[in-house]
GROMACS .gro file of C-alpha atoms in nm:
model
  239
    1UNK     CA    1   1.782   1.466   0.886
    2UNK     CA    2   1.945   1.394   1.253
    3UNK     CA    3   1.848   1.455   1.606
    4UNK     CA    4   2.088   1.573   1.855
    5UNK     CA    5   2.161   1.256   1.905
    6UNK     CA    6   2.260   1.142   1.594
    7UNK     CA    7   1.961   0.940   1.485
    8UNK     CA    8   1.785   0.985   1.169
    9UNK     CA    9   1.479   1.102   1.111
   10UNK     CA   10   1.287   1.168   0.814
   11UNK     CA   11   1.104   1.471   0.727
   12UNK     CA   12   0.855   1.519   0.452
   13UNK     CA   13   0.686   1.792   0.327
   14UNK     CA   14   0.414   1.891   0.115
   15UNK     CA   15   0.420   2.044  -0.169
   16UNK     CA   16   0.312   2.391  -0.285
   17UNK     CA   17   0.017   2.285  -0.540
   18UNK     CA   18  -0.059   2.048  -0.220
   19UNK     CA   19  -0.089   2.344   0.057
   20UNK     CA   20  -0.325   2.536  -0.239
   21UNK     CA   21  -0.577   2.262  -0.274
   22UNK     CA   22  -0.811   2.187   0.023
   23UNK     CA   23  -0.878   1.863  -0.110
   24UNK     CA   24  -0.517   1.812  -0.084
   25UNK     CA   25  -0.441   1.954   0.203
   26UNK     CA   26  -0.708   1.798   0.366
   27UNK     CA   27  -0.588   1.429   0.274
   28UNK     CA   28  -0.258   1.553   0.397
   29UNK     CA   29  -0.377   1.590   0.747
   30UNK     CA   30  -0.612   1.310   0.743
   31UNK     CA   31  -0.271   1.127   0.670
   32UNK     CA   32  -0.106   1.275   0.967
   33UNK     CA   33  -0.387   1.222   1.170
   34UNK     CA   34  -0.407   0.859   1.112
   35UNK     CA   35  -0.008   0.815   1.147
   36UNK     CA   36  -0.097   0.936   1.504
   37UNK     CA   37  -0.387   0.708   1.562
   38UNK     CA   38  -0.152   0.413   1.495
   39UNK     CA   39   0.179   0.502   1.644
   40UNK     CA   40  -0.008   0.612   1.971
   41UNK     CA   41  -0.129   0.276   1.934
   42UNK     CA   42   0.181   0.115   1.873
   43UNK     CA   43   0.033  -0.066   1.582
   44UNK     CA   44   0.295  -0.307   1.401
   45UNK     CA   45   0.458  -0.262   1.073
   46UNK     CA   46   0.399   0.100   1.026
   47UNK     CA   47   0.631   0.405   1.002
   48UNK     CA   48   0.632   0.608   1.329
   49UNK     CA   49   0.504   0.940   1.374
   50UNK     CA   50   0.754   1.153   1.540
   51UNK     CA   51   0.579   1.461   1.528
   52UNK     CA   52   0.414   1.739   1.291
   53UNK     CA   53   0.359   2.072   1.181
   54UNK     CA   54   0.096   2.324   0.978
   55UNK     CA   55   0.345   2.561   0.865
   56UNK     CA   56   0.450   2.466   0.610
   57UNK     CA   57   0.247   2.120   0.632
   58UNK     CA   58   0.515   1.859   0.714
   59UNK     CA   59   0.505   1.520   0.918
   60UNK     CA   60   0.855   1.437   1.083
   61UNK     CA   61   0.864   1.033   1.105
   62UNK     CA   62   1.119   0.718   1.208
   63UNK     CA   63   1.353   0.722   0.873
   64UNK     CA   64   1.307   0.364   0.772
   65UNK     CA   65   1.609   0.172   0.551
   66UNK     CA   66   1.583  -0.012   0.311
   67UNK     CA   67   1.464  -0.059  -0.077
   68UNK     CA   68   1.096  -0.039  -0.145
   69UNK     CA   69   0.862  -0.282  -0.256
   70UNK     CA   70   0.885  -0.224  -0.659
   71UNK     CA   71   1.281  -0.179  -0.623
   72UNK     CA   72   1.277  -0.550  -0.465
   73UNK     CA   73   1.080  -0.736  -0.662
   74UNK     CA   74   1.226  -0.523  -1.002
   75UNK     CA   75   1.579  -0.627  -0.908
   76UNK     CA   76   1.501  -0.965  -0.833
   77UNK     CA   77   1.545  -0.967  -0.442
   78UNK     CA   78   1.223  -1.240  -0.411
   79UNK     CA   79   1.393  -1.546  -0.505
   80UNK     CA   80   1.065  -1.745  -0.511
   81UNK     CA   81   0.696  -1.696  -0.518
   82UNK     CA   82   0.621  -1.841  -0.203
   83UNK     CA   83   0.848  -1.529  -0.077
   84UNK     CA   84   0.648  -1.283  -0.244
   85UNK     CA   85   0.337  -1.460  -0.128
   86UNK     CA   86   0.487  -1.425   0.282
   87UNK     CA   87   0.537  -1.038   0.212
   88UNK     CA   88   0.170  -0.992   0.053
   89UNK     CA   89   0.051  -1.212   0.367
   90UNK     CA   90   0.243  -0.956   0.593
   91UNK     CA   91   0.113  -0.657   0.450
   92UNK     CA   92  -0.184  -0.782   0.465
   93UNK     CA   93  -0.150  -0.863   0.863
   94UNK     CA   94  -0.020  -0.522   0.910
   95UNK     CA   95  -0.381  -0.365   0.758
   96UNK     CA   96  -0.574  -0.588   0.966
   97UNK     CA   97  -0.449  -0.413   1.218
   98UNK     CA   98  -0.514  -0.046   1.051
   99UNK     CA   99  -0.846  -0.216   1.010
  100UNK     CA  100  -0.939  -0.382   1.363
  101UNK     CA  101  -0.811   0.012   1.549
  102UNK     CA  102  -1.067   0.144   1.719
  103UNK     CA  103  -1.111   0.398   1.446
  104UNK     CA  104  -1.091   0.169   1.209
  105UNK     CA  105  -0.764   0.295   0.961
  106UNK     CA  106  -0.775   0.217   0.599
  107UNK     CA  107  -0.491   0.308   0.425
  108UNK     CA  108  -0.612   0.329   0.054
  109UNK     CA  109  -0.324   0.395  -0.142
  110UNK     CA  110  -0.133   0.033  -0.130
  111UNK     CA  111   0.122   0.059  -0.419
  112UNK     CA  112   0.483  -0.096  -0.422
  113UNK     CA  113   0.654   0.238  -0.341
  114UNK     CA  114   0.445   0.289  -0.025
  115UNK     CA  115   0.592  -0.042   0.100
  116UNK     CA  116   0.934  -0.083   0.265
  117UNK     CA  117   1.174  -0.392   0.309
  118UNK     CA  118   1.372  -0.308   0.578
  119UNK     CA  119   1.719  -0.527   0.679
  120UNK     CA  120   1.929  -0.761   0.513
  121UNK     CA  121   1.647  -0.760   0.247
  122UNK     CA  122   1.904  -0.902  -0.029
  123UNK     CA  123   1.923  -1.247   0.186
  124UNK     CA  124   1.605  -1.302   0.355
  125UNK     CA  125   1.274  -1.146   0.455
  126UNK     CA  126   1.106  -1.191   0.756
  127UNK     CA  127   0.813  -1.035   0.856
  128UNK     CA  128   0.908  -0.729   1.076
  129UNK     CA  129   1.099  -0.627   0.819
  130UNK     CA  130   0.800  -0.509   0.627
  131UNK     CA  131   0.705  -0.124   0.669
  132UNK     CA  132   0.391   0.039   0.548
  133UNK     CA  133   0.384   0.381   0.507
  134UNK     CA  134   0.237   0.733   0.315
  135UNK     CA  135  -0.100   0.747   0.485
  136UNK     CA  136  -0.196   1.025   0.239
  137UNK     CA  137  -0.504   0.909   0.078
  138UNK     CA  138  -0.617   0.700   0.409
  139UNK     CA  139  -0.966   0.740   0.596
  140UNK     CA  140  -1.039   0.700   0.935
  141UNK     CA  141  -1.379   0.676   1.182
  142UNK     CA  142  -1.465   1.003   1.229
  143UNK     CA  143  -1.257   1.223   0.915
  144UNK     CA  144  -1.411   1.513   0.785
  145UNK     CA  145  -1.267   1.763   0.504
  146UNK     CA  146  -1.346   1.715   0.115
  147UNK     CA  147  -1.235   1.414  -0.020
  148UNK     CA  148  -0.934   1.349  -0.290
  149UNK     CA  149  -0.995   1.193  -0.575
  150UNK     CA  150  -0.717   1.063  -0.807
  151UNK     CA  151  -0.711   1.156  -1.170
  152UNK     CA  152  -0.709   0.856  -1.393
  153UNK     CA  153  -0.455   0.948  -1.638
  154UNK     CA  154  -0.220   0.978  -1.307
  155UNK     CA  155  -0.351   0.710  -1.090
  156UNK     CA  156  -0.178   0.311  -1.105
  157UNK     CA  157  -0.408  -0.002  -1.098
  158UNK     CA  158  -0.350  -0.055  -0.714
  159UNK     CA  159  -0.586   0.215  -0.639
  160UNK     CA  160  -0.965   0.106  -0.661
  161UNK     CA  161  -1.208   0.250  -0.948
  162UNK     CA  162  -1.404   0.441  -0.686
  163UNK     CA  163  -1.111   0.603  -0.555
  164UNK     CA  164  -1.095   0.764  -0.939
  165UNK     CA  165  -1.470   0.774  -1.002
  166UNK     CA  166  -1.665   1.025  -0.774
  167UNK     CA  167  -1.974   0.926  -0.956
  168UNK     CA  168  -1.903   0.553  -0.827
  169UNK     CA  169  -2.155   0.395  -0.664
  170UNK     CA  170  -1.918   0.221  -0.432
  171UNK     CA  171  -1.836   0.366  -0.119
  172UNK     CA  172  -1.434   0.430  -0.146
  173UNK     CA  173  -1.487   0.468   0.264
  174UNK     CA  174  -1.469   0.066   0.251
  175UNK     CA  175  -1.180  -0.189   0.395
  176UNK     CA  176  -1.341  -0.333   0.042
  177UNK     CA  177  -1.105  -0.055  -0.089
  178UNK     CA  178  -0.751  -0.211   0.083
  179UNK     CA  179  -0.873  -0.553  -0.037
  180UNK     CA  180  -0.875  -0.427  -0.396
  181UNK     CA  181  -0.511  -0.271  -0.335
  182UNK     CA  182  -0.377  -0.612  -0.177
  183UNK     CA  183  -0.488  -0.834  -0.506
  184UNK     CA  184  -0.281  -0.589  -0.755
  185UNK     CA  185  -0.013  -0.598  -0.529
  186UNK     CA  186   0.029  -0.966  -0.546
  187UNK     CA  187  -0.059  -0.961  -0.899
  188UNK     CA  188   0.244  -0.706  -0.910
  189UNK     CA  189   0.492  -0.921  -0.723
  190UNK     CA  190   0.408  -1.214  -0.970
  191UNK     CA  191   0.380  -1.071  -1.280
  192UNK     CA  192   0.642  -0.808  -1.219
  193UNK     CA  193   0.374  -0.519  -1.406
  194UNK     CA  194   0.237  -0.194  -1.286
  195UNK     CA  195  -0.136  -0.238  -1.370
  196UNK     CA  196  -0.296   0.026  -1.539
  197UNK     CA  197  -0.567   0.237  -1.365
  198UNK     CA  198  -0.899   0.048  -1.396
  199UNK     CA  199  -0.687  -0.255  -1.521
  200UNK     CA  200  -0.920  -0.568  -1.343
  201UNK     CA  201  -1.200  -0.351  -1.541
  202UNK     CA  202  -1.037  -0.394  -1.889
  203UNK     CA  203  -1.123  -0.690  -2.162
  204UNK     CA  204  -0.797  -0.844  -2.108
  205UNK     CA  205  -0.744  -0.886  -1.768
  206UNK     CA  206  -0.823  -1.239  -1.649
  207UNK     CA  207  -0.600  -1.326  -1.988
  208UNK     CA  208  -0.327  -1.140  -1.770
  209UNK     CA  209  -0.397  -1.272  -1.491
  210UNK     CA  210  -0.388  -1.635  -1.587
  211UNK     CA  211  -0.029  -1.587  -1.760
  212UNK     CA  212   0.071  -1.431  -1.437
  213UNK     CA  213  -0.031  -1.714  -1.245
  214UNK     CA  214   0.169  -1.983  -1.469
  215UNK     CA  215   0.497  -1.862  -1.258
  216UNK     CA  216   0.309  -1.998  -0.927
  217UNK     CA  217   0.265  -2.307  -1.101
  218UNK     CA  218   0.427  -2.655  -0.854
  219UNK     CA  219   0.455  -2.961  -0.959
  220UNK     CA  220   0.364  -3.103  -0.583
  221UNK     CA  221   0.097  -2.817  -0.510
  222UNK     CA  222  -0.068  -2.812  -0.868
  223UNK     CA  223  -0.393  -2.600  -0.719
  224UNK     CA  224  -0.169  -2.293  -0.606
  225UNK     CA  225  -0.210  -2.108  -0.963
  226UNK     CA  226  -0.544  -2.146  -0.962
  227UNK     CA  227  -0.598  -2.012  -0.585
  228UNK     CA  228  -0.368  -1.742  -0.708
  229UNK     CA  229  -0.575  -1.638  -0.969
  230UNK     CA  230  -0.876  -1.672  -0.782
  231UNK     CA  231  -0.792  -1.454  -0.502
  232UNK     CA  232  -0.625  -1.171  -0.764
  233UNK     CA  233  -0.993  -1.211  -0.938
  234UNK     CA  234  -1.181  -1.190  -0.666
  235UNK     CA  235  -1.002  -0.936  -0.435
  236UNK     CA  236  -1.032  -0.673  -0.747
  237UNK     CA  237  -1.386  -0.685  -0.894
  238UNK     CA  238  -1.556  -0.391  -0.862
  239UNK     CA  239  -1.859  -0.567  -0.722
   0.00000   0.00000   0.00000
């Protein structure tokens, strides 16, 4: 949409089968809440919070453009892997700073189509063109209201097994829980593959793993695959 003067905003709103679940509902506003938190803040790298409303539930934001992550790396926009490896290390910067608020913001839902590239992304990359945003599953110091939990037959690989699992015994109240969702994103930029959910728990994942790594491979930095794989093993296991 536009304001009077002309600018664009952008205005989202939640669905019906959202507004009739309190679980739902109650991540929704937990995810306006914590938009607040770090726009008051004037935290780096996030989408603004322009303002919000209960009825009908709806947060009205800075309307960011751009392609999203999966779009970029899909059609080939990261022309090497040390690229991909500067926008994982941004994203990354930008949750340290979710993570070092005063009420300590983790995001929890970190897949490619929650991440923006913002500018002349079909050139170059730098890093304040990198947006994070959809705050909808996120947790912050002091949240209340019953917790979502994803359904595994709907639920990607970037979200942790105790975000799926309420019988877990990991706490998915954890920056453990972001860490998880920054390893399959860089396994996503390099392999180019939407992990399944509970992939890193599946027989065959270090096998994928290691083939995704070959494309890191250089001749003058020979260790980089295997610090590559070694951060993608470590960031996801459950333990």
């Amino acid at each position: 949409a536009f304001r009077d003067d002309e600018t664009s905003i952008a205005i989202k709103v939640a669905h019906m089968e959202v507004r009739d679940d309190e679980a739902m509902l109650n991540s929704f506003r937990r995810g306006v809440e914590s938009m607040r938190l770090l726009s008051s803040s004037e935290i780096s790298g996030i989408v603004k919070l322009l303002d919000a409303s209960e009825l009908p539930p709806s947060i009205i934001m800075e309307y960011v453009q751009g392609v999203d992550l999966q779009k970029y790396i899909n059609d080939g926009y990261a022309a090497s892997a040390t690229q991909k490896l500067y926008i994982c290390l941004w994203v990354a910067d930008i949750l340290m700073q979710c993570h070092t608020h005063e009420s300590i913001v983790l995001h929890r839902d970190l897949r490619p189509s929650n991440i923006m590239i913002t500018g002349d992304y079909w050139e170059r990359v730098t890093k304040d063109d990198v947006r994070v945003l959809d705050f909808d599953l996120s947790w912050f110091k002091g949240a209340s209201g019953a917790e979502f939990y994803m359904n595994a037959s709907q639920a990607l690989g970037f979200l942790a097994p105790e975000q799926i699992d309420p019988k877990s015994s990991f706490s998915n109240r954890s920056a453990l829980v972001d860490v998880y969702g920054v390893g399959m994103l860089l396994y996503f930029m390099i392999s180019g593959e939407i992990p399944l959910a509970n992939a890193s728990a599946r027989a065959d994942w270090t096998h994928r793993v290691n083939a995704a790594s070959a494309s890191v491979f250089h001749r003058e930095w020979k260790s980089t695959k295997y610090l590559f794989k070694e951060l993608v093993l470590r960031s996801t296991n459950e333990r």
